[in-house]
PDB file of C-alpha atoms in Angstrom:
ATOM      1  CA  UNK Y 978       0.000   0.000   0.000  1.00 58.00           C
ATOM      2  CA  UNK Y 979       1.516   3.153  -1.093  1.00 60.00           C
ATOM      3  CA  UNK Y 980       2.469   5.634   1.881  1.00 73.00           C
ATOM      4  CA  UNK Y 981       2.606   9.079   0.949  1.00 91.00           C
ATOM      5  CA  UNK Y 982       0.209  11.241  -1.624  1.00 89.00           C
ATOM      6  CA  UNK Y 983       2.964  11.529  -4.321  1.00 89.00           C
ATOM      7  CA  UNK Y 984       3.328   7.140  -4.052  1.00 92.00           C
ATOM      8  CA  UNK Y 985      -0.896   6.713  -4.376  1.00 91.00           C
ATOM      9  CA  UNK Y 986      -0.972   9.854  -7.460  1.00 92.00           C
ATOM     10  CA  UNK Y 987       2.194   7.735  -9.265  1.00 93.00           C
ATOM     11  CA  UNK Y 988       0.649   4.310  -8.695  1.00 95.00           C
ATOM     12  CA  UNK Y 989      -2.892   6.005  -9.797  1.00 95.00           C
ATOM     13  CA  UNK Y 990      -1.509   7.225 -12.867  1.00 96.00           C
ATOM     14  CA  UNK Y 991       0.014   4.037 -13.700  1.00 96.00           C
ATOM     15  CA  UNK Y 992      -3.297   2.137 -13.066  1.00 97.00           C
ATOM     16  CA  UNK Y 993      -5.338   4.409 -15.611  1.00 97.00           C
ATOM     17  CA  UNK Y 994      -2.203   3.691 -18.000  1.00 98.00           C
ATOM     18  CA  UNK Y 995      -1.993   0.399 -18.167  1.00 98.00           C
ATOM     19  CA  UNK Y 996      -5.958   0.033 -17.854  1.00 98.00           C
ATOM     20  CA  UNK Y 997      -6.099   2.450 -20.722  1.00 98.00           C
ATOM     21  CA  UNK Y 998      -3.730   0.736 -22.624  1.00 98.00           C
ATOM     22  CA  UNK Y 999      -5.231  -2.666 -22.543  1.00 98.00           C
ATOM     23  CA  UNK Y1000      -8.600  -1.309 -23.671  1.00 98.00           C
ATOM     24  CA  UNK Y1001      -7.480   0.684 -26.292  1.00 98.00           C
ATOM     25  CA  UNK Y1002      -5.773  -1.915 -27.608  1.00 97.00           C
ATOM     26  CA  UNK Y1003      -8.203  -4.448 -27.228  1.00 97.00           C
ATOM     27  CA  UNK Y1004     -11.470  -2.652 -28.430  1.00 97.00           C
ATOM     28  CA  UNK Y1005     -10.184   0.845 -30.009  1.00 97.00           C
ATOM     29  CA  UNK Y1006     -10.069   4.072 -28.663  1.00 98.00           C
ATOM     30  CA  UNK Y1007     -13.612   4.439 -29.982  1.00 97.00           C
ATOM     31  CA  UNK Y1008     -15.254   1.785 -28.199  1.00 98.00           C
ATOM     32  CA  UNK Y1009     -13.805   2.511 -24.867  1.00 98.00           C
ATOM     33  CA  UNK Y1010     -15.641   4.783 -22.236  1.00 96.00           C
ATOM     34  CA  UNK Y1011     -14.078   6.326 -19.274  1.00 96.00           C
ATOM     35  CA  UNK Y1012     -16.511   4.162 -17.113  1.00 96.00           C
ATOM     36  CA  UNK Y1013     -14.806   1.576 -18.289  1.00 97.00           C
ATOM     37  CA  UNK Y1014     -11.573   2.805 -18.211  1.00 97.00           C
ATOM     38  CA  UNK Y1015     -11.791   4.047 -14.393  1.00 97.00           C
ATOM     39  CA  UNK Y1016     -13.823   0.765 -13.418  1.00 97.00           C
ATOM     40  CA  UNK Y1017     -10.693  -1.240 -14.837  1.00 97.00           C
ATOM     41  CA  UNK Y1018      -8.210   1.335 -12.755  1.00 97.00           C
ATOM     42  CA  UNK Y1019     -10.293   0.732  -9.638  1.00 96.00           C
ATOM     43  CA  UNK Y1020     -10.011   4.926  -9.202  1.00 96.00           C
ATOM     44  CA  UNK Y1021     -13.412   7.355  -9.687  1.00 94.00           C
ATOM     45  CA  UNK Y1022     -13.428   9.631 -12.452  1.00 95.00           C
ATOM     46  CA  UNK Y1023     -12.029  12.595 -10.273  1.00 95.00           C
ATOM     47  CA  UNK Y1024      -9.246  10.502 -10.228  1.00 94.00           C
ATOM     48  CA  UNK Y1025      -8.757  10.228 -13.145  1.00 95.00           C
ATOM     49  CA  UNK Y1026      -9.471  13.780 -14.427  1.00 96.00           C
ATOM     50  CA  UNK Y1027      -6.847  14.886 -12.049  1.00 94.00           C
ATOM     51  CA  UNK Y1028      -4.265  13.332 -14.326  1.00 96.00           C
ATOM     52  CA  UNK Y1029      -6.079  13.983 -17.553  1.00 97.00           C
ATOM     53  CA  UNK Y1030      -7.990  16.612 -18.705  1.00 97.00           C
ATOM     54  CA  UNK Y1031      -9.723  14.178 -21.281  1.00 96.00           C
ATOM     55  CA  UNK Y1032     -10.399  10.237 -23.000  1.00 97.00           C
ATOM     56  CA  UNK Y1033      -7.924  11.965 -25.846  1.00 96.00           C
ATOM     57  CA  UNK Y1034      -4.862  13.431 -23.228  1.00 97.00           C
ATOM     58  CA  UNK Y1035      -5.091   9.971 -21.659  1.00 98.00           C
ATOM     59  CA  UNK Y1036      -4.859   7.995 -25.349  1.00 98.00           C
ATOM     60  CA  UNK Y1037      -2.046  10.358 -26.073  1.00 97.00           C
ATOM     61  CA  UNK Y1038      -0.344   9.607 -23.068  1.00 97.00           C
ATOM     62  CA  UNK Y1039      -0.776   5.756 -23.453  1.00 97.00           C
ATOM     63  CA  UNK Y1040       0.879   6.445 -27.641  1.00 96.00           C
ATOM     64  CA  UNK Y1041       3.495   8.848 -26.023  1.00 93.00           C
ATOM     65  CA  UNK Y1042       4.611   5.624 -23.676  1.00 94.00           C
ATOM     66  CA  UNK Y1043       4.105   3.570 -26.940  1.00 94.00           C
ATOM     67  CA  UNK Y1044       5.448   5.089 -29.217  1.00 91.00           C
ATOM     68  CA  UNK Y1045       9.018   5.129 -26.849  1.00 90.00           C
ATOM     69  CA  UNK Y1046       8.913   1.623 -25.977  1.00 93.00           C
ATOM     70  CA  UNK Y1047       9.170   0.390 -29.901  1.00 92.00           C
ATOM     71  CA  UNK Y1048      11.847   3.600 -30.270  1.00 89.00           C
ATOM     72  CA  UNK Y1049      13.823   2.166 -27.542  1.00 90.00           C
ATOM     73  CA  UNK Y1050      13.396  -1.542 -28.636  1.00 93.00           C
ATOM     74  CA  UNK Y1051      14.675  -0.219 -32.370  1.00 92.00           C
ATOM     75  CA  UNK Y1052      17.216   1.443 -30.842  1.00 90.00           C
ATOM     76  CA  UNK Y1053      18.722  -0.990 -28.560  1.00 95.00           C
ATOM     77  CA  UNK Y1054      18.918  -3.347 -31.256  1.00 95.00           C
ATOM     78  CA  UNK Y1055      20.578  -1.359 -33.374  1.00 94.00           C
ATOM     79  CA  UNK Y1056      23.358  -0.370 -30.796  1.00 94.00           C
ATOM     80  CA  UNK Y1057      24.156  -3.713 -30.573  1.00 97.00           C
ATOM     81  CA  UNK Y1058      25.275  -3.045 -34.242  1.00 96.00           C
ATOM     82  CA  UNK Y1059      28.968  -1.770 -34.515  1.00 95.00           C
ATOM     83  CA  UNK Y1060      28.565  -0.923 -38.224  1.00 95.00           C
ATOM     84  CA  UNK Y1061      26.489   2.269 -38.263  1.00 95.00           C
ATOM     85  CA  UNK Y1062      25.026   0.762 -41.848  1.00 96.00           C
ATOM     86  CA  UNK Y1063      24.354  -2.412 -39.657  1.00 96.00           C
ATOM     87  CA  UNK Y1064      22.608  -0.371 -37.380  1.00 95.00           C
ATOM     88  CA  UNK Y1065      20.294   1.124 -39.961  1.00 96.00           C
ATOM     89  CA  UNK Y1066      18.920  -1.879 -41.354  1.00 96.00           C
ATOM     90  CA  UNK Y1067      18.926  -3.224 -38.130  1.00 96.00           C
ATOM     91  CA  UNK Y1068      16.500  -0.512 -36.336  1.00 94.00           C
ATOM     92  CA  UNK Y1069      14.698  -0.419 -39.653  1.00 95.00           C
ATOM     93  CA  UNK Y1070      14.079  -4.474 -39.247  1.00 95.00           C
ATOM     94  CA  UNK Y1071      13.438  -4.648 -35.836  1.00 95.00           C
ATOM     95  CA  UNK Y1072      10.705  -1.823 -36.128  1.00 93.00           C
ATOM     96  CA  UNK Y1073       9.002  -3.581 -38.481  1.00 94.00           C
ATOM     97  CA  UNK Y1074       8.817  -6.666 -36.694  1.00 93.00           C
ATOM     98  CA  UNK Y1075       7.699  -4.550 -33.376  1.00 92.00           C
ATOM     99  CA  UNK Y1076       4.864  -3.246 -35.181  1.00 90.00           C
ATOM    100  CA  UNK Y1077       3.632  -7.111 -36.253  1.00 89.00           C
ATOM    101  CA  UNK Y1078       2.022  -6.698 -32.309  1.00 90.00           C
ATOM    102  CA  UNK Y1079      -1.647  -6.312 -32.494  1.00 89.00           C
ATOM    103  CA  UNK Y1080      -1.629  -3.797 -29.247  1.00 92.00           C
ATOM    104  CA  UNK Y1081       1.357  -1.847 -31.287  1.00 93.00           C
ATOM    105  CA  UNK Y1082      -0.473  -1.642 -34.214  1.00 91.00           C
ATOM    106  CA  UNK Y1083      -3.992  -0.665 -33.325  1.00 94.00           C
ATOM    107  CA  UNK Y1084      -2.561   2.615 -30.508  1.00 96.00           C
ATOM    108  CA  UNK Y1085       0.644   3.738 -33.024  1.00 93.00           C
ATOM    109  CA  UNK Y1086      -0.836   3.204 -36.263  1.00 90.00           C
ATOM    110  CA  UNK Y1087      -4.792   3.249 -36.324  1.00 91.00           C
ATOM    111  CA  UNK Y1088      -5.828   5.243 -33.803  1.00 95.00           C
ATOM    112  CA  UNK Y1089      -2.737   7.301 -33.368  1.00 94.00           C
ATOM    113  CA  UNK Y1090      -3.475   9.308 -36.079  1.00 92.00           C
ATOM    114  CA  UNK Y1091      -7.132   8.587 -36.332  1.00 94.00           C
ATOM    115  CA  UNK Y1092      -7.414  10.278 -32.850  1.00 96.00           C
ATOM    116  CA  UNK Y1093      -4.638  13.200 -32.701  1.00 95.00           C
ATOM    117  CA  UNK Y1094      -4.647  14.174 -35.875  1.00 94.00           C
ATOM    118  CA  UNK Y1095      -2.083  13.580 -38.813  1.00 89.00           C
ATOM    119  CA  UNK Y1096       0.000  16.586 -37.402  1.00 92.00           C
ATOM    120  CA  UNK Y1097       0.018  15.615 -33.857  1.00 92.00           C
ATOM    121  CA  UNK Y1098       0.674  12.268 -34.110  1.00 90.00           C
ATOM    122  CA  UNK Y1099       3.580  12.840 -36.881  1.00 86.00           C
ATOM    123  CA  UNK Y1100       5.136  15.161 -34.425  1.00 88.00           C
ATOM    124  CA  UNK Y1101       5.157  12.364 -31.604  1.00 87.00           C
ATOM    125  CA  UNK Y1102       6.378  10.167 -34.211  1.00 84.00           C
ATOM    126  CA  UNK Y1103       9.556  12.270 -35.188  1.00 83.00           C
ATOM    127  CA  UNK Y1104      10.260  12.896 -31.531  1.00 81.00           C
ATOM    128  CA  UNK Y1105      11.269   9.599 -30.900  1.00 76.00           C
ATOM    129  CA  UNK Y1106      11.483   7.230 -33.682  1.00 81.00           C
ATOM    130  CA  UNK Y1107      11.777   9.421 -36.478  1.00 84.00           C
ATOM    131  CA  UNK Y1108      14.314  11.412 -34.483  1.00 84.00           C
ATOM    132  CA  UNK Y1109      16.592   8.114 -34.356  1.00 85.00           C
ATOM    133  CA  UNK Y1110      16.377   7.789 -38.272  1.00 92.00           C
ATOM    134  CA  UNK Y1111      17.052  10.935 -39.470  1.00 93.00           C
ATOM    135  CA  UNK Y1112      20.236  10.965 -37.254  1.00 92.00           C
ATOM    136  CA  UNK Y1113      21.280   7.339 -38.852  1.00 93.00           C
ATOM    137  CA  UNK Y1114      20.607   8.653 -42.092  1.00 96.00           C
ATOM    138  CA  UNK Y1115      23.023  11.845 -41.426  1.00 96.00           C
ATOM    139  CA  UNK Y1116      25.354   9.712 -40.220  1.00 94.00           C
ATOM    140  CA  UNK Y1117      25.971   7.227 -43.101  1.00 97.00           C
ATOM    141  CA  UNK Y1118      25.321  10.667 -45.623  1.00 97.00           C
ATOM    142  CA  UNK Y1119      28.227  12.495 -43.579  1.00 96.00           C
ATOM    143  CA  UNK Y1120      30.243   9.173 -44.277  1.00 95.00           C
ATOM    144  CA  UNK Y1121      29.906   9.062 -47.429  1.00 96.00           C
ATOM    145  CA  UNK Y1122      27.928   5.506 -47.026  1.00 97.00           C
ATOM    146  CA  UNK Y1123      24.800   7.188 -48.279  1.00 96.00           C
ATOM    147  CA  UNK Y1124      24.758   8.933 -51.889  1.00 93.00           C
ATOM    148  CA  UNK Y1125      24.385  13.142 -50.388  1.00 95.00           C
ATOM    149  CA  UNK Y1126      21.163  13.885 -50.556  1.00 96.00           C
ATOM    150  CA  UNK Y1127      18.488  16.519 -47.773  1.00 97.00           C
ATOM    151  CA  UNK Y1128      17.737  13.964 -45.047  1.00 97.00           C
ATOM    152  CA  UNK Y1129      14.455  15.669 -44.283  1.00 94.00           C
ATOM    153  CA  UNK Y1130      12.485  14.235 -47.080  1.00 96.00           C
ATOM    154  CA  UNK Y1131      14.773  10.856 -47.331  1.00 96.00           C
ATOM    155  CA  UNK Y1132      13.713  10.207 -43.552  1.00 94.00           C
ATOM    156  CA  UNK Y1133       9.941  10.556 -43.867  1.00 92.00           C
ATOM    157  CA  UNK Y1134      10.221   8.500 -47.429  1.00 94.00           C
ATOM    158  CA  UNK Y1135      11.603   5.574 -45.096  1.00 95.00           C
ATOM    159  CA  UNK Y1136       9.433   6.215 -42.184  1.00 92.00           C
ATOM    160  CA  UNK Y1137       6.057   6.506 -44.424  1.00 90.00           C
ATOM    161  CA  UNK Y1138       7.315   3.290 -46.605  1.00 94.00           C
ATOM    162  CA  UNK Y1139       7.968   1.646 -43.095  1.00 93.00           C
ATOM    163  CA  UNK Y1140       4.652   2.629 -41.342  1.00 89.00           C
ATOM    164  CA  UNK Y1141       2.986   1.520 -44.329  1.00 91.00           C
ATOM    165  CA  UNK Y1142       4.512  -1.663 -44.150  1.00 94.00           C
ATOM    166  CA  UNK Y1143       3.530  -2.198 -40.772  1.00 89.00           C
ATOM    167  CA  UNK Y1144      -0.143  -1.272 -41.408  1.00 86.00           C
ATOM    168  CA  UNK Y1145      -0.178  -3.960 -44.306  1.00 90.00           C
ATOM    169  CA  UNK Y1146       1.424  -6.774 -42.271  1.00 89.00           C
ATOM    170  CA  UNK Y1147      -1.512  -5.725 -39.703  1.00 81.00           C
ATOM    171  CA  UNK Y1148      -3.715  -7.347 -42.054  1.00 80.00           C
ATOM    172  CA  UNK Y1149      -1.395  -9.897 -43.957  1.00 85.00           C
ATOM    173  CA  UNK Y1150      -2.065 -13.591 -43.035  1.00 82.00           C
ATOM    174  CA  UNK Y1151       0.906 -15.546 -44.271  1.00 87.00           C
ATOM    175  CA  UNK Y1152       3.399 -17.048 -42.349  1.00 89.00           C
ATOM    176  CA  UNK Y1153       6.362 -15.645 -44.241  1.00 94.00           C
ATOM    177  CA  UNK Y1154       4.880 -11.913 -45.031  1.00 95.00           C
ATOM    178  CA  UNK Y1155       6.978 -10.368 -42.212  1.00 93.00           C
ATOM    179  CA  UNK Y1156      10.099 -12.132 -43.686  1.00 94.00           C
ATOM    180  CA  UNK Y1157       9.638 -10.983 -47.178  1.00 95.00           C
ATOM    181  CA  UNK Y1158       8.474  -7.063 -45.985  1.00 96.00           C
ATOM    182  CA  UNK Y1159      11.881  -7.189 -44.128  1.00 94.00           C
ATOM    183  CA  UNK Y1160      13.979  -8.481 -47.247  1.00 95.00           C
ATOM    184  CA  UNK Y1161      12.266  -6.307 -49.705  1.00 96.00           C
ATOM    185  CA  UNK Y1162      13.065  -2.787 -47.075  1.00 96.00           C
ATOM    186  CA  UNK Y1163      16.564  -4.633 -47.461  1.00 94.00           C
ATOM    187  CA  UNK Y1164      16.521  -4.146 -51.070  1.00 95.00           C
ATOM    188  CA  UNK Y1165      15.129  -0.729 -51.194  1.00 95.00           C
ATOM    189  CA  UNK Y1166      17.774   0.312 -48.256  1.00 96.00           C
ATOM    190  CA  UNK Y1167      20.561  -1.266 -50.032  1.00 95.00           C
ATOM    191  CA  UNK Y1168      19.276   0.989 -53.450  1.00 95.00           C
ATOM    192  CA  UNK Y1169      20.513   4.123 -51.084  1.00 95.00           C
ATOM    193  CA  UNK Y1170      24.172   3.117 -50.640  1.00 94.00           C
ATOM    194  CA  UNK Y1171      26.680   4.912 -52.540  1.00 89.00           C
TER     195      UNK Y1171
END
């Protein structure tokens, strides 16, 4: 049992997060009411509007938190790469195969944008994995691995071809459709090096 204020507001917070989470991913932001979302928290609805003003601040909190777990999954893997063109296709790989999760797929890429907006939910998306990208790109483009080229529009290419991908494998059914989306980003990556 938590002890001071601060301890019950932080374990509160995280109870409407994970709560939220679940049924958002479950049964889409649409279908979910706060009732439902508070009942599952075991808090009241003052309770919960004390850390949210709204349904929408608490979905963009839950794609804020999911949106950094795949960034940090992509980018863990591709630290473990020592080439930094390893670590490209790496990230780029491992994102893909992050967003093959049904919970991943219906917050981040349904009703991510579907909810915020295009703009808001870009501008989450560029603060953390998009971020990571454009600095790989720059990197291999500085070292000459890349042909020179403005990053800018050679980052959102990827990341649009890659989300895209993702949204398509949402729906795919065969067994080897992941594989073969990761070999033919291979290819297209591979089209980029000088």
């Amino acid at each position: 049992m938590p002890s001071t204020r601060a301890e019950q507001r932080a374990q509160t917070r995280r109870a409407l997060m994970a709560e939220s989470r679940r049924l958002f991913a479950t049964e889409g932001y649409a279908a979910v009411g706060l009732s439902e979302i508070v009942s599952a928290a075991g808090v009241t609805k003052g309770a919960l509007y004390h850390h949210f003003a709204s349904k929408a601040e608490l979905f963009e909190a839950v794609l804020a938190e999911v949106q950094q777990e795949v960034a940090d999954r992509v980018a863990t893997a591709a630290d473990r790469q020592s080439d930094p063109w390893e670590q490209l296709t790496t990230g780029c790989r491992t994102f893909l195969a992050a967003s093959t999760a049904p919970e991943i797929q219906r917050i981040m890429l349904i009703d991510g944008p579907a909810v915020l907006g295009w703009s808001r939910w870009r501008e989450l998306d560029e603060a953390g994995s998009g971020r990571h990208l454009e600095e790989s790109l720059s990197a291999l483009i500085a070292a000459g691995v890349i042909t020179p080229q403005p990053v800018a529009p050679l980052t959102r290419l990827l990341s649009g071809a890659m989300n895209e991908a993702a949204l398509w494998l949402a729906d795919s059914s065969g067994p080897d459709d992941l594989a073969a989306t990761q070999a033919a980003l291979s290819r297209m990556l591979a089209a980029l090096r000088t």
